[in-house]
């Protein structure tokens, strides 16, 4: 850690605290300090990111250092300038996002926590961060893992896929469905503003350990059912066609990433 200094507090996460820091060269870095005694994510995130970096994945953080600093696990990584917000919304960015996800999926990883705050800009390029919940969807024999039923969610309640609400194990389709929800949230032209309020607000205080039958989760699930969600979207809209396809994907089915990218190229 002697090569790095903390310069500015950025925020809190489930694991601890995030700071803006500097290398001795003056280059900015992000510094994550794990202070949660019960949730251990930084070592896992380091392993996943180093694996993807060795495979040639771009638009993800680069790990500069991981270790124990002043008794706390600490991770030093790439610093990105701006978060993807409604003010920066453009459909074309979602084509880039799908390319990032496709590359990650190609090497057997799913992210499992797709949400607006995990997309960041640097030099006008969009990047995906926060791989603490990421995992392999393939086994040691490179076969797709079998589905299983879970009673508790992993991810952020507003953006987890309808399949996760139903207790299914996460797979490639669920990262893509979550991207669709992010599009709905960020797009200033989403047809029904009440949809955004219903699906994406009132999440403060709700973490990733909620039971799928918690009243809050049941409310979110109801809004994400296709028979309800589709009524709020124009059948001719980009996002209707995108989500309609993603909702039909089977658990272990390989998505047509090119077709999904093409939806957003205008």
mmCIF file of C-alpha atoms in Angstrom:
data_model
loop_
_atom_site.group_PDB
_atom_site.id
_atom_site.type_symbol
_atom_site.label_atom_id
_atom_site.label_comp_id
_atom_site.label_asym_id
_atom_site.label_seq_id
_atom_site.Cartn_x
_atom_site.Cartn_y
_atom_site.Cartn_z
ATOM 1 C CA UNK A 1 0.000 0.000 0.000
ATOM 2 C CA UNK A 2 3.004 2.335 0.271
ATOM 3 C CA UNK A 3 2.620 3.145 -3.431
ATOM 4 C CA UNK A 4 -0.915 4.473 -2.894
ATOM 5 C CA UNK A 5 -2.503 7.238 -0.855
ATOM 6 C CA UNK A 6 -6.149 7.953 -0.045
ATOM 7 C CA UNK A 7 -7.372 11.357 -1.164
ATOM 8 C CA UNK A 8 -11.186 11.337 -1.045
ATOM 9 C CA UNK A 9 -14.068 9.299 0.396
ATOM 10 C CA UNK A 10 -16.453 8.053 -2.323
ATOM 11 C CA UNK A 11 -19.053 5.986 -0.504
ATOM 12 C CA UNK A 12 -20.090 2.875 1.390
ATOM 13 C CA UNK A 13 -20.847 -0.582 0.055
ATOM 14 C CA UNK A 14 -22.095 -3.816 1.595
ATOM 15 C CA UNK A 15 -18.466 -4.799 2.226
ATOM 16 C CA UNK A 16 -17.107 -1.527 3.628
ATOM 17 C CA UNK A 17 -15.828 1.749 2.193
ATOM 18 C CA UNK A 18 -14.625 3.076 -1.162
ATOM 19 C CA UNK A 19 -12.080 5.860 -1.600
ATOM 20 C CA UNK A 20 -10.460 7.752 -4.425
ATOM 21 C CA UNK A 21 -6.709 7.464 -4.159
ATOM 22 C CA UNK A 22 -3.481 8.140 -6.011
ATOM 23 C CA UNK A 23 -0.435 6.238 -7.126
ATOM 24 C CA UNK A 24 2.941 7.823 -6.470
ATOM 25 C CA UNK A 25 2.884 8.650 -10.204
ATOM 26 C CA UNK A 26 -0.225 10.789 -9.676
ATOM 27 C CA UNK A 27 -2.596 8.390 -11.423
ATOM 28 C CA UNK A 28 -5.965 8.035 -9.718
ATOM 29 C CA UNK A 29 -7.096 4.678 -8.329
ATOM 30 C CA UNK A 30 -10.130 3.329 -6.470
ATOM 31 C CA UNK A 31 -9.444 1.828 -3.035
ATOM 32 C CA UNK A 32 -11.960 -0.563 -1.472
ATOM 33 C CA UNK A 33 -11.562 -1.415 2.212
ATOM 34 C CA UNK A 34 -13.502 -4.378 3.560
ATOM 35 C CA UNK A 35 -14.826 -3.629 7.052
ATOM 36 C CA UNK A 36 -17.892 -5.873 7.145
ATOM 37 C CA UNK A 37 -17.069 -8.844 9.356
ATOM 38 C CA UNK A 38 -19.835 -10.996 7.866
ATOM 39 C CA UNK A 39 -19.613 -10.336 4.117
ATOM 40 C CA UNK A 40 -16.250 -11.247 2.571
ATOM 41 C CA UNK A 41 -16.237 -10.175 -1.063
ATOM 42 C CA UNK A 42 -12.944 -8.445 -1.902
ATOM 43 C CA UNK A 43 -10.738 -11.522 -2.191
ATOM 44 C CA UNK A 44 -13.360 -13.199 -4.380
ATOM 45 C CA UNK A 45 -13.708 -10.065 -6.523
ATOM 46 C CA UNK A 46 -9.935 -9.914 -6.949
ATOM 47 C CA UNK A 47 -9.836 -13.542 -8.127
ATOM 48 C CA UNK A 48 -12.646 -13.010 -10.655
ATOM 49 C CA UNK A 49 -11.214 -9.767 -12.065
ATOM 50 C CA UNK A 50 -7.683 -11.147 -12.390
ATOM 51 C CA UNK A 51 -9.066 -14.212 -14.197
ATOM 52 C CA UNK A 52 -11.076 -12.079 -16.652
ATOM 53 C CA UNK A 53 -8.146 -9.710 -17.222
ATOM 54 C CA UNK A 54 -5.863 -12.635 -18.098
ATOM 55 C CA UNK A 55 -8.504 -13.776 -20.593
ATOM 56 C CA UNK A 56 -8.355 -10.402 -22.316
ATOM 57 C CA UNK A 57 -11.594 -8.879 -21.040
ATOM 58 C CA UNK A 58 -11.690 -5.105 -21.318
ATOM 59 C CA UNK A 59 -13.963 -2.452 -19.824
ATOM 60 C CA UNK A 60 -13.568 -3.911 -16.340
ATOM 61 C CA UNK A 61 -11.341 -2.721 -13.462
ATOM 62 C CA UNK A 62 -7.663 -3.627 -13.438
ATOM 63 C CA UNK A 63 -6.353 -4.900 -10.096
ATOM 64 C CA UNK A 64 -3.222 -3.064 -8.904
ATOM 65 C CA UNK A 65 -2.932 -4.512 -5.400
ATOM 66 C CA UNK A 66 -4.792 -6.695 -2.922
ATOM 67 C CA UNK A 67 -3.765 -7.438 0.640
ATOM 68 C CA UNK A 68 -4.208 -6.569 4.298
ATOM 69 C CA UNK A 69 -3.719 -2.922 5.212
ATOM 70 C CA UNK A 70 -4.127 -1.818 8.825
ATOM 71 C CA UNK A 71 -5.927 -5.103 9.624
ATOM 72 C CA UNK A 72 -8.475 -4.731 6.803
ATOM 73 C CA UNK A 73 -8.587 -6.510 3.427
ATOM 74 C CA UNK A 74 -7.922 -3.794 0.842
ATOM 75 C CA UNK A 75 -8.246 -3.728 -2.923
ATOM 76 C CA UNK A 76 -6.655 -1.109 -5.195
ATOM 77 C CA UNK A 77 -8.049 -0.972 -8.708
ATOM 78 C CA UNK A 78 -8.889 1.238 -11.683
ATOM 79 C CA UNK A 79 -10.664 4.501 -10.968
ATOM 80 C CA UNK A 80 -13.502 5.499 -13.302
ATOM 81 C CA UNK A 81 -14.635 9.085 -13.641
ATOM 82 C CA UNK A 82 -18.434 9.090 -13.876
ATOM 83 C CA UNK A 83 -21.392 6.864 -13.087
ATOM 84 C CA UNK A 84 -23.917 6.026 -15.818
ATOM 85 C CA UNK A 85 -26.868 8.315 -15.009
ATOM 86 C CA UNK A 86 -30.118 9.389 -16.630
ATOM 87 C CA UNK A 87 -28.368 12.527 -17.888
ATOM 88 C CA UNK A 88 -25.893 10.384 -19.849
ATOM 89 C CA UNK A 89 -28.517 8.012 -21.242
ATOM 90 C CA UNK A 90 -28.106 6.841 -24.835
ATOM 91 C CA UNK A 91 -29.458 3.620 -26.345
ATOM 92 C CA UNK A 92 -26.151 3.057 -28.118
ATOM 93 C CA UNK A 93 -24.366 2.536 -24.806
ATOM 94 C CA UNK A 94 -26.432 -0.603 -24.283
ATOM 95 C CA UNK A 95 -24.919 -2.151 -27.378
ATOM 96 C CA UNK A 96 -21.522 -1.648 -25.712
ATOM 97 C CA UNK A 97 -22.835 -3.040 -22.423
ATOM 98 C CA UNK A 98 -24.020 -6.220 -24.126
ATOM 99 C CA UNK A 99 -20.586 -6.619 -25.730
ATOM 100 C CA UNK A 100 -18.967 -6.399 -22.285
ATOM 101 C CA UNK A 101 -21.390 -8.959 -20.862
ATOM 102 C CA UNK A 102 -20.918 -11.273 -23.837
ATOM 103 C CA UNK A 103 -17.159 -11.335 -23.282
ATOM 104 C CA UNK A 104 -17.563 -12.060 -19.571
ATOM 105 C CA UNK A 105 -20.061 -14.821 -20.308
ATOM 106 C CA UNK A 106 -17.707 -16.280 -22.909
ATOM 107 C CA UNK A 107 -15.288 -17.144 -20.104
ATOM 108 C CA UNK A 108 -17.900 -18.755 -17.880
ATOM 109 C CA UNK A 109 -18.671 -15.819 -15.574
ATOM 110 C CA UNK A 110 -21.982 -14.152 -14.753
ATOM 111 C CA UNK A 111 -22.062 -10.814 -12.900
ATOM 112 C CA UNK A 112 -25.262 -11.211 -10.805
ATOM 113 C CA UNK A 113 -25.467 -7.577 -9.689
ATOM 114 C CA UNK A 114 -26.247 -5.557 -12.794
ATOM 115 C CA UNK A 115 -27.542 -2.095 -11.784
ATOM 116 C CA UNK A 116 -26.991 1.538 -12.866
ATOM 117 C CA UNK A 117 -24.345 2.308 -10.239
ATOM 118 C CA UNK A 118 -22.162 -0.538 -11.517
ATOM 119 C CA UNK A 119 -21.680 1.085 -14.919
ATOM 120 C CA UNK A 120 -18.992 3.754 -15.024
ATOM 121 C CA UNK A 121 -17.425 5.969 -17.675
ATOM 122 C CA UNK A 122 -13.767 6.621 -18.329
ATOM 123 C CA UNK A 123 -12.589 8.466 -21.460
ATOM 124 C CA UNK A 124 -16.184 8.239 -22.776
ATOM 125 C CA UNK A 125 -16.049 4.431 -22.628
ATOM 126 C CA UNK A 126 -18.469 2.491 -20.459
ATOM 127 C CA UNK A 127 -17.143 -0.024 -17.937
ATOM 128 C CA UNK A 128 -18.652 -2.641 -15.627
ATOM 129 C CA UNK A 129 -17.537 -2.717 -11.990
ATOM 130 C CA UNK A 130 -18.277 -4.520 -8.694
ATOM 131 C CA UNK A 131 -17.710 -8.236 -9.277
ATOM 132 C CA UNK A 132 -18.182 -9.270 -5.652
ATOM 133 C CA UNK A 133 -21.253 -11.381 -6.484
ATOM 134 C CA UNK A 134 -19.889 -12.686 -9.805
ATOM 135 C CA UNK A 135 -19.546 -16.445 -10.179
ATOM 136 C CA UNK A 136 -18.973 -19.234 -12.689
ATOM 137 C CA UNK A 137 -22.041 -20.619 -14.414
ATOM 138 C CA UNK A 138 -20.007 -23.562 -15.763
ATOM 139 C CA UNK A 139 -18.471 -26.423 -13.782
ATOM 140 C CA UNK A 140 -14.979 -27.935 -13.877
ATOM 141 C CA UNK A 141 -15.942 -29.949 -16.954
ATOM 142 C CA UNK A 142 -17.008 -26.748 -18.763
ATOM 143 C CA UNK A 143 -20.634 -27.851 -18.601
ATOM 144 C CA UNK A 144 -23.435 -25.481 -17.635
ATOM 145 C CA UNK A 145 -24.322 -25.890 -13.964
ATOM 146 C CA UNK A 146 -27.747 -27.334 -13.221
ATOM 147 C CA UNK A 147 -30.530 -25.127 -11.954
ATOM 148 C CA UNK A 148 -31.409 -25.130 -8.278
ATOM 149 C CA UNK A 149 -34.007 -23.374 -6.167
ATOM 150 C CA UNK A 150 -32.903 -20.612 -3.801
ATOM 151 C CA UNK A 151 -34.995 -19.011 -1.096
ATOM 152 C CA UNK A 152 -32.805 -15.911 -0.728
ATOM 153 C CA UNK A 153 -31.738 -13.507 -3.453
ATOM 154 C CA UNK A 154 -28.270 -12.510 -4.574
ATOM 155 C CA UNK A 155 -28.164 -9.069 -6.143
ATOM 156 C CA UNK A 156 -30.036 -5.787 -5.837
ATOM 157 C CA UNK A 157 -33.827 -6.222 -5.430
ATOM 158 C CA UNK A 158 -34.904 -3.651 -8.010
ATOM 159 C CA UNK A 159 -32.722 -5.093 -10.770
ATOM 160 C CA UNK A 160 -32.685 -8.852 -10.208
ATOM 161 C CA UNK A 161 -34.352 -10.867 -12.957
ATOM 162 C CA UNK A 162 -37.869 -12.232 -12.646
ATOM 163 C CA UNK A 163 -36.236 -15.678 -12.684
ATOM 164 C CA UNK A 164 -34.327 -14.866 -9.481
ATOM 165 C CA UNK A 165 -37.577 -13.685 -7.881
ATOM 166 C CA UNK A 166 -38.970 -17.128 -8.726
ATOM 167 C CA UNK A 167 -36.092 -18.817 -6.893
ATOM 168 C CA UNK A 168 -34.039 -19.948 -9.887
ATOM 169 C CA UNK A 169 -30.261 -20.019 -9.943
ATOM 170 C CA UNK A 170 -28.785 -17.117 -11.930
ATOM 171 C CA UNK A 171 -27.520 -17.726 -15.475
ATOM 172 C CA UNK A 172 -26.636 -15.687 -18.552
ATOM 173 C CA UNK A 173 -30.231 -14.732 -19.277
ATOM 174 C CA UNK A 174 -30.522 -13.011 -15.916
ATOM 175 C CA UNK A 175 -27.621 -10.602 -16.477
ATOM 176 C CA UNK A 176 -29.318 -9.639 -19.743
ATOM 177 C CA UNK A 177 -32.755 -9.185 -18.198
ATOM 178 C CA UNK A 178 -31.222 -6.962 -15.530
ATOM 179 C CA UNK A 179 -29.685 -4.850 -18.302
ATOM 180 C CA UNK A 180 -33.219 -4.396 -19.633
ATOM 181 C CA UNK A 181 -34.392 -3.142 -16.245
ATOM 182 C CA UNK A 182 -31.458 -0.702 -16.143
ATOM 183 C CA UNK A 183 -32.535 0.594 -19.554
ATOM 184 C CA UNK A 184 -36.076 1.166 -18.271
ATOM 185 C CA UNK A 185 -34.806 3.016 -15.221
ATOM 186 C CA UNK A 186 -32.327 5.295 -17.001
ATOM 187 C CA UNK A 187 -34.342 6.025 -20.142
ATOM 188 C CA UNK A 188 -36.053 9.429 -19.750
ATOM 189 C CA UNK A 189 -38.580 8.363 -22.383
ATOM 190 C CA UNK A 190 -39.837 5.237 -20.614
ATOM 191 C CA UNK A 191 -43.547 5.390 -21.375
ATOM 192 C CA UNK A 192 -44.973 5.074 -17.905
ATOM 193 C CA UNK A 193 -43.207 7.027 -15.110
ATOM 194 C CA UNK A 194 -45.253 5.073 -12.552
ATOM 195 C CA UNK A 195 -43.493 1.924 -13.772
ATOM 196 C CA UNK A 196 -40.162 3.339 -12.639
ATOM 197 C CA UNK A 197 -41.585 4.289 -9.276
ATOM 198 C CA UNK A 198 -43.151 0.867 -8.810
ATOM 199 C CA UNK A 199 -40.126 -1.191 -9.817
ATOM 200 C CA UNK A 200 -37.107 0.861 -8.879
ATOM 201 C CA UNK A 201 -37.841 2.949 -5.776
ATOM 202 C CA UNK A 202 -38.150 2.201 -2.074
ATOM 203 C CA UNK A 203 -35.111 -0.088 -2.075
ATOM 204 C CA UNK A 204 -33.176 1.714 0.652
ATOM 205 C CA UNK A 205 -32.337 -0.627 3.491
ATOM 206 C CA UNK A 206 -33.061 -3.794 1.523
ATOM 207 C CA UNK A 207 -29.957 -5.897 1.044
ATOM 208 C CA UNK A 208 -29.221 -9.087 -0.862
ATOM 209 C CA UNK A 209 -30.341 -11.410 1.939
ATOM 210 C CA UNK A 210 -34.094 -11.038 1.456
ATOM 211 C CA UNK A 211 -36.276 -14.114 1.238
ATOM 212 C CA UNK A 212 -38.047 -14.409 -2.120
ATOM 213 C CA UNK A 213 -41.383 -14.430 -0.275
ATOM 214 C CA UNK A 214 -40.691 -11.251 1.681
ATOM 215 C CA UNK A 215 -43.615 -8.851 0.957
ATOM 216 C CA UNK A 216 -41.216 -6.348 -0.596
ATOM 217 C CA UNK A 217 -39.863 -8.998 -2.956
ATOM 218 C CA UNK A 218 -43.318 -10.272 -3.857
ATOM 219 C CA UNK A 219 -44.305 -6.738 -4.838
ATOM 220 C CA UNK A 220 -41.253 -6.379 -7.095
ATOM 221 C CA UNK A 221 -41.868 -9.802 -8.632
ATOM 222 C CA UNK A 222 -45.449 -8.930 -9.502
ATOM 223 C CA UNK A 223 -44.359 -5.866 -11.463
ATOM 224 C CA UNK A 224 -41.728 -7.842 -13.364
ATOM 225 C CA UNK A 225 -44.045 -10.618 -14.532
ATOM 226 C CA UNK A 226 -44.210 -10.392 -18.312
ATOM 227 C CA UNK A 227 -48.008 -10.231 -18.375
ATOM 228 C CA UNK A 228 -47.803 -7.100 -16.197
ATOM 229 C CA UNK A 229 -44.589 -5.520 -17.453
ATOM 230 C CA UNK A 230 -45.450 -5.875 -21.148
ATOM 231 C CA UNK A 231 -48.687 -3.916 -20.673
ATOM 232 C CA UNK A 232 -46.618 -0.870 -19.762
ATOM 233 C CA UNK A 233 -44.381 -1.018 -22.841
ATOM 234 C CA UNK A 234 -45.075 -0.255 -26.468
ATOM 235 C CA UNK A 235 -44.860 -3.477 -28.537
ATOM 236 C CA UNK A 236 -42.855 -1.494 -31.101
ATOM 237 C CA UNK A 237 -40.271 -0.217 -28.624
ATOM 238 C CA UNK A 238 -36.676 -1.410 -28.425
ATOM 239 C CA UNK A 239 -37.014 -2.521 -24.831
ATOM 240 C CA UNK A 240 -40.220 -4.494 -25.449
ATOM 241 C CA UNK A 241 -38.514 -6.573 -28.151
ATOM 242 C CA UNK A 242 -35.353 -6.929 -26.072
ATOM 243 C CA UNK A 243 -37.073 -8.098 -22.891
ATOM 244 C CA UNK A 244 -39.567 -10.269 -24.757
ATOM 245 C CA UNK A 245 -36.657 -12.259 -26.177
ATOM 246 C CA UNK A 246 -34.724 -12.389 -22.891
ATOM 247 C CA UNK A 247 -37.778 -13.573 -20.972
ATOM 248 C CA UNK A 248 -38.090 -16.585 -23.316
ATOM 249 C CA UNK A 249 -34.487 -17.745 -22.814
ATOM 250 C CA UNK A 250 -34.105 -21.097 -21.107
ATOM 251 C CA UNK A 251 -31.919 -21.422 -18.028
ATOM 252 C CA UNK A 252 -28.888 -22.844 -19.861
ATOM 253 C CA UNK A 253 -29.536 -21.352 -23.311
ATOM 254 C CA UNK A 254 -26.846 -19.288 -25.012
ATOM 255 C CA UNK A 255 -28.285 -15.848 -25.851
ATOM 256 C CA UNK A 256 -28.068 -14.284 -29.309
ATOM 257 C CA UNK A 257 -25.860 -11.378 -28.272
ATOM 258 C CA UNK A 258 -25.552 -9.942 -31.772
ATOM 259 C CA UNK A 259 -29.309 -9.672 -32.156
ATOM 260 C CA UNK A 260 -29.561 -8.019 -28.750
ATOM 261 C CA UNK A 261 -26.819 -5.515 -29.628
ATOM 262 C CA UNK A 262 -28.561 -4.701 -32.887
ATOM 263 C CA UNK A 263 -31.729 -3.681 -31.002
ATOM 264 C CA UNK A 264 -29.837 -0.714 -29.567
ATOM 265 C CA UNK A 265 -27.955 0.426 -32.674
ATOM 266 C CA UNK A 266 -29.920 3.383 -33.984
#
